[in-house]
Amino acid sequence: EADIYQTPRYLVIGTGKKITLECSQTMGHDKMYWYQQDPGMELHLIHYSYGVNSTEKGDLSSESTVSRIRTEHFPLTLESARPSHTSQYLCASSDLHSGSAKNIQYFGAGTRLSVL
Amino acid sequence: AQKITQTQPGMFVQEKEAVTLDCTYDTSDPSYGLFWYKQPSSGEMIFLIYQGSYDQQNATEGRYSLNFQKARKSANLVISASQLGDSAMYFCAMSTVTGGGNKLTFGTGTQLKVEL
């Protein structure tokens, strides 16, 4: 059973607003990830972190930014939301060991963002 | 580069029957892992099963089994005795040790509908 939490679950916001999507995990995992997913489509990695003070861009370019000040917390921020940011955002964590392909990622429930 | 292909956008199965969801992959890395995730309409991603490239036996987890055919580069998910609660989107994913940086690459998914 994974213990990874995302808030808010749903967010409707106007264009130009700054938003932060929260993600926390209680499993002590070093690796954390953010994915973007449009309805019925595949997941695209937008950010990841291999530990405190480590953040990397993912495969899909995103205007969002992330930070990793504490192991358990990996928030995602959009400085100025636009309708094109409307999507589901999924956070995940894993206890991946170097040299292993067994990267089982445990996901939060997701945040469904709608920008008007 | 890693690639996952799921050629079935949608599948129907009758309750209590078995169903196979197809997944093929492509990688030049000899060490890799294959994963299946379930995504119900509520949006969260649920880890189902994992198969390592060096595992000798096919993975099984309850009603889920992974039909791993390395020479054909396929990793099909078999769900036995389908239940109404199995209706969901199913994603195949892959992780490699070297080329992929231990990130997960997802397929486009298969929407499974279990009928009475």
mmCIF file of C-alpha atoms in Angstrom:
data_model
loop_
_atom_site.group_PDB
_atom_site.id
_atom_site.type_symbol
_atom_site.label_atom_id
_atom_site.label_comp_id
_atom_site.label_asym_id
_atom_site.label_seq_id
_atom_site.Cartn_x
_atom_site.Cartn_y
_atom_site.Cartn_z
ATOM 1 C CA GLU A 1 0.000 0.000 0.000
ATOM 2 C CA ALA A 2 1.487 3.278 -1.116
ATOM 3 C CA ASP A 3 1.404 6.372 1.082
ATOM 4 C CA ILE A 4 1.602 9.238 -1.347
ATOM 5 C CA TYR A 5 -0.763 12.155 -1.198
ATOM 6 C CA GLN A 6 -1.682 14.863 -3.627
ATOM 7 C CA THR A 7 -3.680 18.015 -2.945
ATOM 8 C CA PRO A 8 -5.879 19.457 -4.173
ATOM 9 C CA ARG A 9 -7.732 16.630 -5.850
ATOM 10 C CA TYR A 10 -9.516 19.045 -8.193
ATOM 11 C CA LEU A 11 -8.675 22.660 -8.999
ATOM 12 C CA VAL A 12 -10.516 25.143 -11.209
ATOM 13 C CA ILE A 13 -8.696 28.429 -11.577
ATOM 14 C CA GLY A 14 -8.585 31.496 -13.777
ATOM 15 C CA THR A 15 -5.920 32.361 -16.311
ATOM 16 C CA GLY A 16 -2.856 34.109 -14.907
ATOM 17 C CA LYS A 17 -3.098 32.735 -11.385
ATOM 18 C CA LYS A 18 -0.152 31.153 -9.628
ATOM 19 C CA ILE A 19 -0.789 27.618 -8.398
ATOM 20 C CA THR A 20 1.092 25.009 -6.434
ATOM 21 C CA LEU A 21 0.214 21.335 -6.560
ATOM 22 C CA GLU A 22 1.278 19.495 -3.447
ATOM 23 C CA CYS A 23 2.746 16.005 -3.287
ATOM 24 C CA SER A 24 3.940 14.234 -0.166
ATOM 25 C CA GLN A 25 5.044 10.700 0.546
ATOM 26 C CA THR A 26 5.671 8.968 3.851
ATOM 27 C CA MET A 27 7.688 6.031 2.540
ATOM 28 C CA GLY A 28 11.093 7.710 2.682
ATOM 29 C CA HIS A 29 11.603 7.233 -1.057
ATOM 30 C CA ASP A 30 14.452 9.154 -2.629
ATOM 31 C CA LYS A 31 12.989 9.250 -6.142
ATOM 32 C CA MET A 32 9.947 11.335 -6.985
ATOM 33 C CA TYR A 33 8.270 12.156 -10.284
ATOM 34 C CA TRP A 34 5.614 14.373 -11.831
ATOM 35 C CA TYR A 35 3.601 13.257 -14.851
ATOM 36 C CA GLN A 36 1.092 15.079 -17.005
ATOM 37 C CA GLN A 37 -1.788 13.134 -18.515
ATOM 38 C CA ASP A 38 -4.596 14.281 -20.773
ATOM 39 C CA PRO A 39 -7.860 12.272 -20.501
ATOM 40 C CA GLY A 40 -7.525 8.772 -21.947
ATOM 41 C CA MET A 41 -3.946 9.358 -23.019
ATOM 42 C CA GLU A 42 -0.509 8.170 -21.945
ATOM 43 C CA LEU A 43 1.525 9.670 -19.118
ATOM 44 C CA HIS A 44 4.317 12.089 -19.907
ATOM 45 C CA LEU A 45 7.140 12.709 -17.444
ATOM 46 C CA ILE A 46 7.610 16.438 -16.809
ATOM 47 C CA HIS A 47 9.885 16.518 -13.743
ATOM 48 C CA TYR A 48 11.800 14.140 -11.517
ATOM 49 C CA SER A 49 14.058 14.197 -8.510
ATOM 50 C CA TYR A 50 16.584 11.699 -7.233
ATOM 51 C CA GLY A 51 16.821 13.255 -3.789
ATOM 52 C CA VAL A 52 16.921 16.471 -1.774
ATOM 53 C CA ASN A 53 18.065 19.466 -3.824
ATOM 54 C CA SER A 54 17.964 17.388 -7.018
ATOM 55 C CA THR A 55 15.473 18.244 -9.775
ATOM 56 C CA GLU A 56 15.516 17.422 -13.486
ATOM 57 C CA LYS A 57 13.335 18.165 -16.468
ATOM 58 C CA GLY A 58 11.440 15.229 -17.894
ATOM 59 C CA ASP A 59 10.770 14.152 -21.442
ATOM 60 C CA LEU A 60 7.872 16.562 -22.010
ATOM 61 C CA SER A 61 8.660 20.243 -21.872
ATOM 62 C CA SER A 62 6.642 22.012 -19.193
ATOM 63 C CA GLU A 63 6.354 25.594 -17.978
ATOM 64 C CA SER A 64 6.003 24.329 -14.425
ATOM 65 C CA THR A 65 8.792 24.215 -11.866
ATOM 66 C CA VAL A 66 9.468 21.898 -8.940
ATOM 67 C CA SER A 67 11.489 21.928 -5.756
ATOM 68 C CA ARG A 68 12.770 19.233 -3.397
ATOM 69 C CA ILE A 69 13.769 20.751 -0.093
ATOM 70 C CA ARG A 70 12.627 17.783 1.969
ATOM 71 C CA THR A 71 12.662 14.097 1.055
ATOM 72 C CA GLU A 72 8.936 13.673 1.563
ATOM 73 C CA HIS A 73 7.746 16.783 -0.282
ATOM 74 C CA PHE A 74 7.844 17.518 -4.042
ATOM 75 C CA PRO A 75 5.575 20.447 -4.969
ATOM 76 C CA LEU A 76 4.907 21.602 -8.521
ATOM 77 C CA THR A 77 4.319 25.288 -9.276
ATOM 78 C CA LEU A 78 2.830 27.120 -12.238
ATOM 79 C CA GLU A 79 3.631 30.834 -12.033
ATOM 80 C CA SER A 80 0.891 31.875 -14.464
ATOM 81 C CA ALA A 81 -1.742 29.295 -15.335
ATOM 82 C CA ARG A 82 -3.128 29.119 -18.873
ATOM 83 C CA PRO A 83 -5.918 27.043 -20.449
ATOM 84 C CA SER A 84 -3.241 24.908 -22.162
ATOM 85 C CA HIS A 85 -2.199 23.727 -18.677
ATOM 86 C CA THR A 86 -5.560 22.017 -18.203
ATOM 87 C CA SER A 87 -4.724 18.368 -17.550
ATOM 88 C CA GLN A 88 -4.301 15.751 -14.838
ATOM 89 C CA TYR A 89 -1.049 15.870 -12.888
ATOM 90 C CA LEU A 90 0.160 12.687 -11.208
ATOM 91 C CA CYS A 91 2.913 12.467 -8.629
ATOM 92 C CA ALA A 92 4.852 9.266 -7.959
ATOM 93 C CA SER A 93 7.706 8.000 -5.834
ATOM 94 C CA SER A 94 9.966 4.966 -5.914
ATOM 95 C CA ASP A 95 12.604 3.242 -3.862
ATOM 96 C CA LEU A 96 14.842 2.611 -6.828
ATOM 97 C CA HIS A 97 18.298 1.211 -6.239
ATOM 98 C CA SER A 98 21.152 2.190 -8.500
ATOM 99 C CA GLY A 99 21.780 -0.433 -11.172
ATOM 100 C CA SER A 100 18.318 -1.960 -10.872
ATOM 101 C CA ALA A 101 15.528 -1.783 -13.445
ATOM 102 C CA LYS A 102 12.899 -2.533 -10.786
ATOM 103 C CA ASN A 103 11.633 1.030 -10.686
ATOM 104 C CA ILE A 104 8.190 0.384 -9.192
ATOM 105 C CA GLN A 105 6.591 3.774 -8.921
ATOM 106 C CA TYR A 106 3.719 4.397 -6.521
ATOM 107 C CA PHE A 107 1.289 7.079 -7.524
ATOM 108 C CA GLY A 108 -0.886 9.592 -5.762
ATOM 109 C CA ALA A 109 -4.537 10.060 -6.685
ATOM 110 C CA GLY A 110 -3.705 12.955 -9.010
ATOM 111 C CA THR A 111 -4.787 16.567 -9.345
ATOM 112 C CA ARG A 112 -7.248 17.443 -12.084
ATOM 113 C CA LEU A 113 -6.486 21.021 -13.087
ATOM 114 C CA SER A 114 -8.826 23.127 -15.154
ATOM 115 C CA VAL A 115 -7.729 26.622 -16.188
ATOM 116 C CA LEU A 116 -10.487 28.864 -17.475
ATOM 117 C CA ALA B 1 15.503 4.889 -26.960
ATOM 118 C CA GLN B 2 12.766 2.924 -25.248
ATOM 119 C CA LYS B 3 9.350 2.385 -26.761
ATOM 120 C CA ILE B 4 6.187 0.671 -25.548
ATOM 121 C CA THR B 5 3.403 -0.231 -27.979
ATOM 122 C CA GLN B 6 -0.132 -1.134 -26.971
ATOM 123 C CA THR B 7 -2.162 -1.809 -30.112
ATOM 124 C CA GLN B 8 -5.578 -2.375 -28.511
ATOM 125 C CA PRO B 9 -7.281 0.950 -27.732
ATOM 126 C CA GLY B 10 -10.270 -0.898 -26.272
ATOM 127 C CA MET B 11 -11.210 -4.408 -25.210
ATOM 128 C CA PHE B 12 -14.413 -6.044 -24.026
ATOM 129 C CA VAL B 13 -14.612 -9.189 -21.905
ATOM 130 C CA GLN B 14 -17.446 -10.983 -20.183
ATOM 131 C CA GLU B 15 -17.415 -11.355 -16.441
ATOM 132 C CA LYS B 16 -15.533 -14.462 -15.232
ATOM 133 C CA GLU B 17 -13.709 -14.852 -18.552
ATOM 134 C CA ALA B 18 -9.962 -14.380 -19.021
ATOM 135 C CA VAL B 19 -8.581 -11.519 -21.117
ATOM 136 C CA THR B 20 -5.154 -10.752 -22.568
ATOM 137 C CA LEU B 21 -3.925 -7.199 -23.025
ATOM 138 C CA ASP B 22 -1.079 -6.871 -25.508
ATOM 139 C CA CYS B 23 2.175 -5.012 -25.001
ATOM 140 C CA THR B 24 5.339 -4.987 -27.093
ATOM 141 C CA TYR B 25 8.496 -3.133 -26.259
ATOM 142 C CA ASP B 26 11.713 -2.045 -27.848
ATOM 143 C CA THR B 27 15.029 -1.429 -26.157
ATOM 144 C CA SER B 28 18.692 -2.176 -26.757
ATOM 145 C CA ASP B 29 19.447 -2.296 -23.029
ATOM 146 C CA PRO B 30 19.890 -5.911 -21.833
ATOM 147 C CA SER B 31 18.671 -5.015 -18.336
ATOM 148 C CA TYR B 32 15.121 -3.735 -18.161
ATOM 149 C CA GLY B 33 11.884 -4.080 -16.266
ATOM 150 C CA LEU B 34 8.318 -4.306 -17.495
ATOM 151 C CA PHE B 35 5.313 -3.077 -15.530
ATOM 152 C CA TRP B 36 1.559 -3.016 -15.751
ATOM 153 C CA TYR B 37 -0.571 -0.347 -14.121
ATOM 154 C CA LYS B 38 -4.345 -0.033 -13.789
ATOM 155 C CA GLN B 39 -6.048 3.351 -13.929
ATOM 156 C CA PRO B 40 -9.733 3.407 -12.926
ATOM 157 C CA SER B 41 -11.951 6.316 -13.910
ATOM 158 C CA SER B 42 -11.083 7.994 -10.598
ATOM 159 C CA GLY B 43 -7.630 8.661 -12.022
ATOM 160 C CA GLU B 44 -5.101 7.049 -9.714
ATOM 161 C CA MET B 45 -2.480 4.678 -11.105
ATOM 162 C CA ILE B 46 -2.340 1.294 -9.380
ATOM 163 C CA PHE B 47 0.733 -0.917 -9.765
ATOM 164 C CA LEU B 48 -0.226 -4.474 -10.739
ATOM 165 C CA ILE B 49 2.775 -6.565 -11.699
ATOM 166 C CA TYR B 50 6.494 -6.432 -12.536
ATOM 167 C CA GLN B 51 8.740 -8.609 -14.743
ATOM 168 C CA GLY B 52 12.514 -8.272 -14.890
ATOM 169 C CA SER B 53 14.361 -9.018 -18.122
ATOM 170 C CA TYR B 54 16.474 -11.677 -16.411
ATOM 171 C CA ASP B 55 13.606 -13.329 -14.550
ATOM 172 C CA GLN B 56 13.291 -16.950 -15.599
ATOM 173 C CA GLN B 57 9.636 -17.355 -14.777
ATOM 174 C CA ASN B 58 6.621 -15.320 -15.755
ATOM 175 C CA ALA B 59 5.415 -13.034 -12.983
ATOM 176 C CA THR B 60 2.083 -13.693 -11.291
ATOM 177 C CA GLU B 61 0.123 -11.650 -8.749
ATOM 178 C CA GLY B 62 -3.231 -13.126 -7.839
ATOM 179 C CA ARG B 63 -5.472 -12.975 -10.918
ATOM 180 C CA TYR B 64 -2.799 -11.140 -12.902
ATOM 181 C CA SER B 65 -0.038 -12.851 -14.822
ATOM 182 C CA LEU B 66 2.489 -11.500 -17.253
ATOM 183 C CA ASN B 67 3.159 -13.543 -20.376
ATOM 184 C CA PHE B 68 6.788 -12.569 -21.024
ATOM 185 C CA GLN B 69 8.193 -13.616 -24.396
ATOM 186 C CA LYS B 70 11.663 -12.100 -24.565
ATOM 187 C CA ALA B 71 12.497 -13.116 -28.134
ATOM 188 C CA ARG B 72 9.304 -11.518 -29.388
ATOM 189 C CA LYS B 73 9.721 -8.524 -27.060
ATOM 190 C CA SER B 74 6.236 -8.897 -25.731
ATOM 191 C CA ALA B 75 4.872 -8.606 -22.187
ATOM 192 C CA ASN B 76 1.170 -9.303 -22.327
ATOM 193 C CA LEU B 77 -1.015 -8.997 -19.238
ATOM 194 C CA VAL B 78 -3.463 -11.828 -18.585
ATOM 195 C CA ILE B 79 -6.357 -11.195 -16.227
ATOM 196 C CA SER B 80 -8.162 -14.358 -15.207
ATOM 197 C CA ALA B 81 -11.762 -14.550 -13.998
ATOM 198 C CA SER B 82 -12.574 -10.948 -14.914
ATOM 199 C CA GLN B 83 -14.649 -8.905 -12.512
ATOM 200 C CA LEU B 84 -16.713 -5.774 -13.076
ATOM 201 C CA GLY B 85 -14.175 -3.879 -10.988
ATOM 202 C CA ASP B 86 -11.480 -4.684 -13.541
ATOM 203 C CA SER B 87 -13.023 -2.160 -15.936
ATOM 204 C CA ALA B 88 -10.311 0.472 -16.265
ATOM 205 C CA MET B 89 -7.487 1.753 -18.405
ATOM 206 C CA TYR B 90 -4.391 -0.464 -18.362
ATOM 207 C CA PHE B 91 -0.911 0.835 -19.095
ATOM 208 C CA CYS B 92 2.208 -1.134 -19.909
ATOM 209 C CA ALA B 93 5.508 0.524 -18.974
ATOM 210 C CA MET B 94 9.229 -0.137 -19.160
ATOM 211 C CA SER B 95 12.298 0.921 -17.221
ATOM 212 C CA THR B 96 15.890 0.444 -18.338
ATOM 213 C CA VAL B 97 19.045 0.651 -16.284
ATOM 214 C CA THR B 98 21.287 2.609 -18.604
ATOM 215 C CA GLY B 99 19.618 4.201 -21.616
ATOM 216 C CA GLY B 100 16.438 5.330 -19.881
ATOM 217 C CA GLY B 101 17.970 6.734 -16.736
ATOM 218 C CA ASN B 102 15.682 4.500 -14.707
ATOM 219 C CA LYS B 103 12.642 6.440 -15.844
ATOM 220 C CA LEU B 104 9.394 4.736 -16.801
ATOM 221 C CA THR B 105 8.221 4.864 -20.401
ATOM 222 C CA PHE B 106 4.470 4.278 -20.752
ATOM 223 C CA GLY B 107 2.377 2.951 -23.604
ATOM 224 C CA THR B 108 -0.831 4.590 -24.798
ATOM 225 C CA GLY B 109 -3.034 2.266 -22.767
ATOM 226 C CA THR B 110 -5.905 -0.163 -23.339
ATOM 227 C CA GLN B 111 -9.399 0.584 -22.083
ATOM 228 C CA LEU B 112 -10.909 -2.630 -20.710
ATOM 229 C CA LYS B 113 -14.645 -2.998 -20.214
ATOM 230 C CA VAL B 114 -15.977 -6.004 -18.314
ATOM 231 C CA GLU B 115 -19.577 -6.863 -19.150
ATOM 232 C CA LEU B 116 -22.172 -9.007 -17.392
#
